[in-house]
Amino acid sequence: DGKPDLTNLVATKDLDVNLNGLTTPAEVQKGVADNTKDTVDVPASYLDRANFPGPFTAGVNQVIPYEFFAGDGMLTRLILKASDKAPWSDNGTAKNPALPPVEKLGKGLYFYEVDLAGTQGKSDKELLDLLKQNGTQSYKATIKVYGAKDGKPDLTNLVATKDLDVNLNGLTTPNQVKESVVNNVKDMIDVPASYLDKAKVPGPFLAGVNQVIPYEAFGGDGMLTRLLLKASDKAPWSDNGTAKNPALLPLEGLAKGQYFYEVDLNGNTVGKEGQALLDQLRANGTHTYQATVKVYGSKDGKPDLTNLIATRQVTIQLRGKEMATIPSQQGQMNTKPSETGSTGTTEGMMGTNHHMSDMKVDQPASSPMANMMKKDDKAMLPNTGEAKTATAGLGIFGLALAGLVGLLGLTTKRED
């Protein structure tokens, strides 16, 4: 009869309806100020592998919805502080979850763009080609967030803005990495005892030792691997990097995030890192390690351990604390003999010889220190307390024997 028949249900379906509450301009402004970085370093591999069509340049020099700010594979995703702990995939192939620039951001309420200085007017493929052509370069960028009108961006309503630096890195070729390992890394290093003694965990000393980290971090202040670089001979050092001396690059113009490295130590340090490794190195004392420098390629911003780019064998000699104490022990023996006496001198010499024995084991056979100690052993023997005690003993025995002979002679005369 032209009216609804509620007793005649023809079809049904369940669905979800998401109602978005308003995100205020103040919340957007706070999000831009608090949730975005001042400087962004973009790994070379991200730029190199970016395709078009693809998400990498979305939102760069073009206005798109603000909720798309940090989709997987987007350059603008890297602007968010939250991206440091979030996964990345080139061109968004892994479809990792987007990161919200503001919590509970309402859809369609705001739009944004990130303008790169020197690239104005270019977007999409034209922009991508230009960025790749420019290679390693720093850009002044500006984040702009607009309000909406009738579901479209209202460019007359600028809600928030922020300036930042975007550092894009061009590619470093595998051949350049191989050359750097051959030409810029030493064959052998001798690490002062104080460096090991003062090292702390957490701290930079063991970064990159038995663990894989970015190749550009190879020569950080206070790092053991910094000493492997030839450039370290003329560079300052501070224990645990407290002085924040400039890092030394293993390769000039090295792209960030493109390569990773590790320096593996042999022996009883295999599989140890951090505090466990530091404790083991100290327990080993003065010791020479055969180490291997390994440089890997990357995939999706992570080390690709199946892609070994370069490798090199090096020798690392770490000095234990005993090396620093020997001179003071010898000085005490030589300058204060009257206070120690024969027994004290003997014990001191035995202690010193014990240290020397330890060092002979740990030092290479051709070490100048080992040769000096061999010469010193013979020269020092006549001066030991044991020799003085033996001489004194012979003197007393001689006097006793002479007295006995005299007594026997006197007895014989009386009998006569």
Coordinates of C-alpha atoms in Angstrom, one line a residue:
D1 CA 0.0 0.0 0.0
G2 CA 2.9 2.4 -0.6
K3 CA 4.0 2.1 3.0
P4 CA 7.0 0.4 4.6
D5 CA 6.3 -3.2 5.6
L6 CA 8.6 -3.7 8.6
T7 CA 7.6 -7.3 8.9
N8 CA 9.2 -7.9 5.5
L9 CA 13.0 -7.6 6.0
V10 CA 14.5 -8.1 2.6
A11 CA 18.3 -7.5 3.2
T12 CA 20.6 -6.6 6.1
K13 CA 24.3 -5.7 6.6
D14 CA 26.5 -4.7 9.6
L15 CA 29.2 -2.0 9.2
D16 CA 31.3 0.4 11.3
V17 CA 30.7 4.2 11.2
N18 CA 33.6 6.3 12.4
L19 CA 32.6 9.8 13.5
N20 CA 35.6 12.1 13.7
G21 CA 35.6 14.8 16.3
L22 CA 37.2 18.1 15.6
T23 CA 41.0 18.6 16.0
T24 CA 41.5 22.2 17.1
P25 CA 44.0 24.5 15.4
A26 CA 45.9 24.7 18.7
E27 CA 46.4 21.0 18.7
V28 CA 47.7 21.1 15.2
Q29 CA 50.1 23.9 16.1
K30 CA 51.4 21.9 19.1
G31 CA 51.8 18.8 17.0
V32 CA 53.9 20.6 14.4
A33 CA 56.1 22.2 17.2
D34 CA 56.5 19.1 19.4
N35 CA 56.3 16.1 17.0
T36 CA 58.5 17.2 14.1
K37 CA 62.3 17.3 13.9
D38 CA 64.5 20.3 13.3
T39 CA 66.8 18.4 11.0
V40 CA 66.1 15.3 8.9
D41 CA 68.9 13.0 7.5
V42 CA 67.6 10.9 4.6
P43 CA 69.6 7.8 3.9
A44 CA 70.9 7.6 0.3
S45 CA 69.3 4.3 -0.3
Y46 CA 65.8 5.8 0.3
L47 CA 66.3 8.3 -2.4
D48 CA 68.1 5.9 -4.7
R49 CA 65.3 3.3 -4.6
A50 CA 62.4 5.7 -4.7
N51 CA 60.1 5.2 -7.7
F52 CA 57.4 7.2 -9.4
P53 CA 54.6 6.6 -9.2
G54 CA 55.3 6.0 -5.5
P55 CA 54.9 7.7 -2.1
F56 CA 58.4 9.2 -1.6
T57 CA 57.7 12.7 -2.8
A58 CA 54.0 12.8 -1.7
G59 CA 53.3 16.1 0.2
V60 CA 56.6 17.7 -1.1
N61 CA 55.8 20.8 -3.0
Q62 CA 52.2 19.7 -3.2
V63 CA 49.2 20.0 -0.9
I64 CA 47.6 16.7 0.4
P65 CA 45.5 15.7 3.4
Y66 CA 47.4 16.2 6.7
E67 CA 46.5 12.6 7.9
F68 CA 48.7 11.3 5.1
F69 CA 51.8 13.1 6.5
A70 CA 53.7 10.0 7.5
G71 CA 52.7 7.1 5.3
D72 CA 55.2 4.3 4.7
G73 CA 57.9 5.2 2.2
M74 CA 57.2 8.9 2.3
L75 CA 59.9 11.5 2.7
T76 CA 57.7 13.5 5.1
R77 CA 57.3 10.4 7.3
L78 CA 61.0 10.9 8.3
I79 CA 60.2 14.4 9.6
L80 CA 58.2 13.0 12.5
K81 CA 60.2 12.2 15.6
A82 CA 58.2 9.0 15.9
S83 CA 59.8 7.7 12.7
D84 CA 63.0 7.0 14.5
K85 CA 61.5 3.9 16.1
A86 CA 59.1 3.0 13.3
P87 CA 59.7 0.6 10.4
W88 CA 60.4 1.8 6.8
S89 CA 60.0 0.2 3.5
D90 CA 61.2 1.6 0.2
N91 CA 58.1 2.8 -1.8
G92 CA 55.9 1.6 1.0
T93 CA 56.0 -2.0 -0.3
A94 CA 55.6 -3.4 3.2
K95 CA 52.6 -1.2 3.9
N96 CA 53.8 -0.4 7.4
P97 CA 51.2 1.6 9.5
A98 CA 51.1 5.4 8.9
L99 CA 52.2 7.6 11.8
P100 CA 49.7 10.3 12.9
P101 CA 51.2 13.8 13.1
V102 CA 48.7 14.6 15.8
E103 CA 46.9 12.1 18.0
K104 CA 43.2 11.5 17.0
L105 CA 43.5 13.7 13.9
G106 CA 40.2 14.2 12.3
K107 CA 40.1 13.3 8.6
G108 CA 39.7 16.0 6.0
L109 CA 40.0 18.8 8.5
Y110 CA 43.5 19.9 7.5
F111 CA 45.9 19.7 4.6
Y112 CA 49.7 20.2 4.4
E113 CA 52.7 20.6 2.2
V114 CA 56.5 20.6 2.7
D115 CA 58.2 23.1 0.5
L116 CA 61.9 22.5 -0.5
A117 CA 64.0 25.6 -1.2
G118 CA 65.5 25.5 -4.7
T119 CA 63.0 23.0 -6.1
Q120 CA 59.9 25.2 -6.2
G121 CA 57.4 24.4 -8.9
K122 CA 58.6 20.8 -9.2
S123 CA 56.7 17.8 -7.9
D124 CA 56.2 14.0 -8.5
K125 CA 58.6 12.5 -11.1
E126 CA 60.1 15.8 -12.1
L127 CA 61.0 16.5 -8.4
L128 CA 62.3 13.0 -7.8
D129 CA 64.6 13.2 -10.9
L130 CA 66.0 16.6 -9.7
L131 CA 66.7 15.3 -6.1
K132 CA 68.6 12.3 -7.5
Q133 CA 70.5 14.5 -9.9
N134 CA 71.5 16.9 -7.0
G135 CA 72.8 14.0 -4.9
T136 CA 74.0 14.8 -1.5
Q137 CA 72.5 18.2 -0.6
S138 CA 71.0 20.1 2.3
Y139 CA 67.6 21.8 1.7
K140 CA 65.9 24.5 3.7
A141 CA 62.3 23.3 4.1
T142 CA 59.0 24.7 5.4
I143 CA 56.1 22.7 6.8
K144 CA 52.8 24.4 6.1
V145 CA 49.4 23.2 7.5
Y146 CA 46.2 24.6 6.1
G147 CA 42.6 24.5 7.3
A148 CA 39.8 23.1 5.1
K149 CA 36.8 24.6 3.3
D150 CA 34.1 22.5 1.7
G151 CA 36.4 19.5 2.1
K152 CA 39.2 21.1 0.2
P153 CA 42.4 22.9 1.3
D154 CA 41.9 26.5 2.2
L155 CA 45.3 28.1 1.3
T156 CA 44.2 31.4 2.8
N157 CA 44.0 29.7 6.3
L158 CA 47.5 28.9 7.3
V159 CA 47.2 27.1 10.7
A160 CA 50.8 26.1 11.5
T161 CA 54.2 26.5 9.9
K162 CA 57.8 25.4 10.8
D163 CA 61.2 25.7 9.2
L164 CA 63.6 22.7 9.2
D165 CA 66.6 21.3 7.4
V166 CA 66.3 18.2 5.1
N167 CA 69.6 16.5 4.3
L168 CA 69.4 14.2 1.3
N169 CA 72.3 11.9 0.7
G170 CA 73.5 10.8 -2.7
L171 CA 74.9 7.3 -3.3
T172 CA 78.3 6.1 -2.3
T173 CA 79.4 3.3 -4.6
P174 CA 80.6 -0.1 -3.3
N175 CA 83.9 0.5 -5.0
Q176 CA 84.4 3.7 -3.0
V177 CA 83.7 1.7 0.2
K178 CA 86.2 -1.0 -0.7
E179 CA 88.8 1.6 -1.4
S180 CA 88.1 3.3 1.9
V181 CA 88.6 0.1 3.9
V182 CA 91.9 -0.6 2.0
N183 CA 93.3 2.9 2.1
N184 CA 91.9 4.6 5.2
V185 CA 92.1 1.7 7.8
K186 CA 95.3 0.8 9.6
D187 CA 96.8 -2.7 9.7
M188 CA 97.5 -2.6 13.4
I189 CA 96.6 -0.4 16.4
D190 CA 98.0 -0.2 19.9
V191 CA 95.4 1.0 22.4
P192 CA 96.6 2.8 25.6
A193 CA 95.7 1.1 28.8
S194 CA 93.8 4.3 30.0
Y195 CA 91.4 4.1 27.2
L196 CA 90.2 0.6 28.2
D197 CA 90.4 1.4 31.9
K198 CA 88.2 4.5 31.6
A199 CA 85.7 3.1 29.1
K200 CA 82.1 2.9 30.3
V201 CA 78.9 1.1 29.3
P202 CA 76.7 2.7 28.1
G203 CA 79.3 4.6 26.2
P204 CA 80.9 4.8 22.7
F205 CA 84.1 2.8 23.3
L206 CA 82.7 -0.6 22.1
A207 CA 80.2 0.7 19.6
G208 CA 80.6 -1.3 16.4
V209 CA 82.7 -4.0 18.1
N210 CA 80.9 -7.4 17.7
Q211 CA 77.8 -5.5 16.7
V212 CA 76.5 -3.9 13.4
I213 CA 76.0 -0.1 13.3
P214 CA 75.9 2.5 10.5
Y215 CA 79.3 2.9 8.7
E216 CA 79.2 6.7 9.0
A217 CA 79.5 6.2 12.8
F218 CA 82.9 4.4 12.4
G219 CA 85.0 7.2 13.7
G220 CA 83.0 8.7 16.6
D221 CA 84.8 10.3 19.5
G222 CA 85.7 7.8 22.2
M223 CA 85.2 4.8 20.0
L224 CA 87.7 2.0 19.7
T225 CA 87.0 1.8 15.9
R226 CA 87.9 5.5 15.6
L227 CA 91.5 4.4 16.3
L228 CA 91.5 2.1 13.3
L229 CA 91.3 5.1 11.0
K230 CA 94.6 6.6 9.8
A231 CA 93.1 10.0 10.3
S232 CA 92.8 9.4 14.1
D233 CA 96.6 9.9 14.5
K234 CA 96.1 13.7 14.2
A235 CA 92.6 13.9 15.7
P236 CA 91.7 14.6 19.3
W237 CA 90.3 11.9 21.6
S238 CA 88.2 12.0 24.8
D239 CA 87.3 9.1 27.0
N240 CA 83.7 8.1 26.5
G241 CA 83.4 10.9 24.0
T242 CA 82.8 13.5 26.7
A243 CA 84.4 16.3 24.7
K244 CA 82.2 15.5 21.7
N245 CA 85.1 15.9 19.2
P246 CA 84.0 15.8 15.6
A247 CA 83.5 12.3 14.1
L248 CA 86.0 11.0 11.5
L249 CA 84.4 9.7 8.4
P250 CA 85.9 6.5 7.0
L251 CA 85.1 7.9 3.5
E252 CA 84.6 11.5 2.4
G253 CA 81.1 12.2 1.2
L254 CA 79.8 8.9 2.8
A255 CA 76.1 8.6 2.4
K256 CA 74.2 8.1 5.6
G257 CA 72.3 4.9 6.1
Q258 CA 73.6 3.3 2.9
Y259 CA 76.2 1.0 4.6
F260 CA 76.7 -0.7 7.9
Y261 CA 79.8 -2.2 9.6
E262 CA 81.1 -4.3 12.5
V263 CA 84.6 -5.1 13.8
D264 CA 84.7 -8.7 15.1
L265 CA 87.3 -9.6 17.7
N266 CA 88.5 -13.2 18.0
G267 CA 89.1 -15.5 21.0
N268 CA 86.9 -15.4 24.1
T269 CA 85.2 -12.2 23.0
V270 CA 83.2 -13.8 20.2
G271 CA 79.5 -13.2 20.8
K272 CA 80.0 -10.7 23.6
E273 CA 79.1 -7.0 23.4
G274 CA 78.3 -4.1 25.7
Q275 CA 79.2 -4.6 29.4
A276 CA 79.9 -8.3 28.9
L277 CA 82.5 -7.5 26.3
L278 CA 84.1 -4.7 28.3
D279 CA 84.4 -7.0 31.3
Q280 CA 86.0 -9.7 29.2
L281 CA 88.6 -7.3 27.6
R282 CA 89.6 -6.0 31.1
A283 CA 89.9 -9.6 32.4
N284 CA 92.1 -10.5 29.5
G285 CA 94.5 -7.6 30.4
T286 CA 97.2 -6.8 27.8
H287 CA 96.2 -8.9 24.8
T288 CA 96.5 -8.9 21.0
Y289 CA 93.4 -9.6 19.0
Q290 CA 93.0 -10.6 15.4
A291 CA 90.0 -8.6 14.2
T292 CA 87.9 -8.4 11.1
V293 CA 86.4 -5.2 9.7
K294 CA 83.2 -6.0 7.7
V295 CA 81.1 -3.5 5.8
Y296 CA 77.6 -4.5 4.6
G297 CA 75.1 -2.9 2.2
S298 CA 71.6 -2.0 3.3
K299 CA 68.0 -2.9 2.5
D300 CA 64.9 -0.9 3.6
G301 CA 67.3 1.2 5.8
K302 CA 68.6 -1.8 7.7
P303 CA 71.9 -3.7 7.4
D304 CA 71.8 -6.5 4.7
L305 CA 74.1 -9.1 6.2
T306 CA 73.9 -11.1 3.0
N307 CA 75.5 -8.3 1.1
L308 CA 79.2 -8.1 2.3
I309 CA 80.8 -5.2 0.5
A310 CA 84.3 -5.1 2.0
T311 CA 86.3 -7.0 4.6
R312 CA 89.8 -6.6 6.1
Q313 CA 91.9 -8.3 8.8
V314 CA 93.5 -6.0 11.3
T315 CA 95.5 -6.5 14.6
I316 CA 94.3 -4.7 17.8
Q317 CA 96.5 -4.7 20.8
L318 CA 94.7 -3.6 24.0
R319 CA 96.8 -2.7 27.0
G320 CA 95.7 -3.8 30.4
K321 CA 96.3 -1.8 33.6
E322 CA 99.4 -3.8 34.5
M323 CA 101.3 -1.9 31.8
A324 CA 100.8 1.3 33.6
T325 CA 101.9 0.0 37.1
I326 CA 105.3 -1.5 36.2
P327 CA 107.4 1.7 36.1
S328 CA 106.1 2.8 39.6
Q329 CA 107.0 -0.6 41.0
Q330 CA 110.5 -0.5 39.7
G331 CA 110.9 3.1 40.9
Q332 CA 109.9 2.0 44.4
M333 CA 112.5 -0.8 44.4
N334 CA 115.3 1.5 43.1
T335 CA 114.6 4.5 45.2
K336 CA 113.7 3.0 48.6
P337 CA 115.9 -0.1 49.2
S338 CA 116.5 0.7 52.8
E339 CA 112.8 0.5 53.6
T340 CA 112.2 -2.9 52.1
G341 CA 115.0 -5.0 53.3
S342 CA 116.2 -8.3 51.7
T343 CA 112.8 -10.0 51.9
G344 CA 110.9 -7.0 50.6
T345 CA 113.3 -6.7 47.7
T346 CA 112.9 -10.3 46.8
E347 CA 109.2 -10.2 46.9
G348 CA 109.1 -7.0 44.8
M349 CA 111.4 -8.6 42.2
M350 CA 109.2 -11.7 42.1
G351 CA 106.1 -9.6 41.6
T352 CA 107.8 -7.6 38.8
N353 CA 109.1 -10.7 37.1
H354 CA 105.5 -12.1 37.3
H355 CA 104.2 -9.0 35.5
M356 CA 107.0 -9.4 32.9
S357 CA 106.2 -13.0 32.3
D358 CA 102.6 -12.0 31.7
M359 CA 103.6 -9.3 29.2
K360 CA 106.0 -11.7 27.4
V361 CA 103.0 -14.0 26.7
D362 CA 100.8 -11.2 25.5
Q363 CA 103.4 -9.2 23.6
P364 CA 104.3 -10.2 20.0
A365 CA 107.7 -12.0 19.8
S366 CA 109.3 -9.1 17.9
S367 CA 108.2 -6.5 20.5
P368 CA 110.9 -4.0 21.6
M369 CA 109.5 -4.3 25.1
A370 CA 110.1 -8.1 25.1
N371 CA 113.6 -7.6 23.9
M372 CA 114.4 -5.0 26.5
M373 CA 113.0 -7.3 29.2
K374 CA 115.2 -10.2 28.1
K375 CA 118.3 -8.0 28.4
D376 CA 117.2 -6.6 31.7
D377 CA 116.6 -10.1 33.3
K378 CA 120.4 -11.0 33.3
A379 CA 121.5 -7.5 34.4
M380 CA 119.2 -7.5 37.4
L381 CA 120.0 -11.0 38.7
P382 CA 123.2 -10.1 40.7
N383 CA 121.3 -7.4 42.6
T384 CA 118.6 -9.6 44.1
G385 CA 118.1 -10.0 47.8
E386 CA 118.7 -13.8 47.4
A387 CA 122.3 -13.2 46.3
K388 CA 123.0 -11.0 49.3
T389 CA 121.5 -13.5 51.7
A390 CA 123.6 -16.3 50.2
T391 CA 126.8 -14.3 50.6
A392 CA 126.0 -13.5 54.2
G393 CA 125.3 -17.1 54.9
L394 CA 128.7 -18.2 53.6
G395 CA 130.5 -15.6 55.8
I396 CA 128.8 -16.8 59.0
F397 CA 129.6 -20.5 58.1
G398 CA 133.3 -19.6 57.5
L399 CA 133.6 -17.9 60.9
A400 CA 132.0 -20.8 62.6
L401 CA 134.4 -23.3 60.9
A402 CA 137.4 -21.2 61.8
G403 CA 136.4 -21.1 65.5
L404 CA 136.0 -24.9 65.5
V405 CA 139.4 -25.4 64.1
G406 CA 141.0 -23.0 66.7
L407 CA 139.2 -24.9 69.5
L408 CA 140.5 -28.2 68.3
G409 CA 144.1 -26.8 68.1
L410 CA 144.0 -25.5 71.7
T411 CA 142.7 -28.9 73.0
T412 CA 145.6 -30.7 71.3
K413 CA 148.3 -28.4 72.8
R414 CA 146.9 -29.0 76.4
E415 CA 147.1 -32.8 75.8
D416 CA 150.7 -32.4 74.7

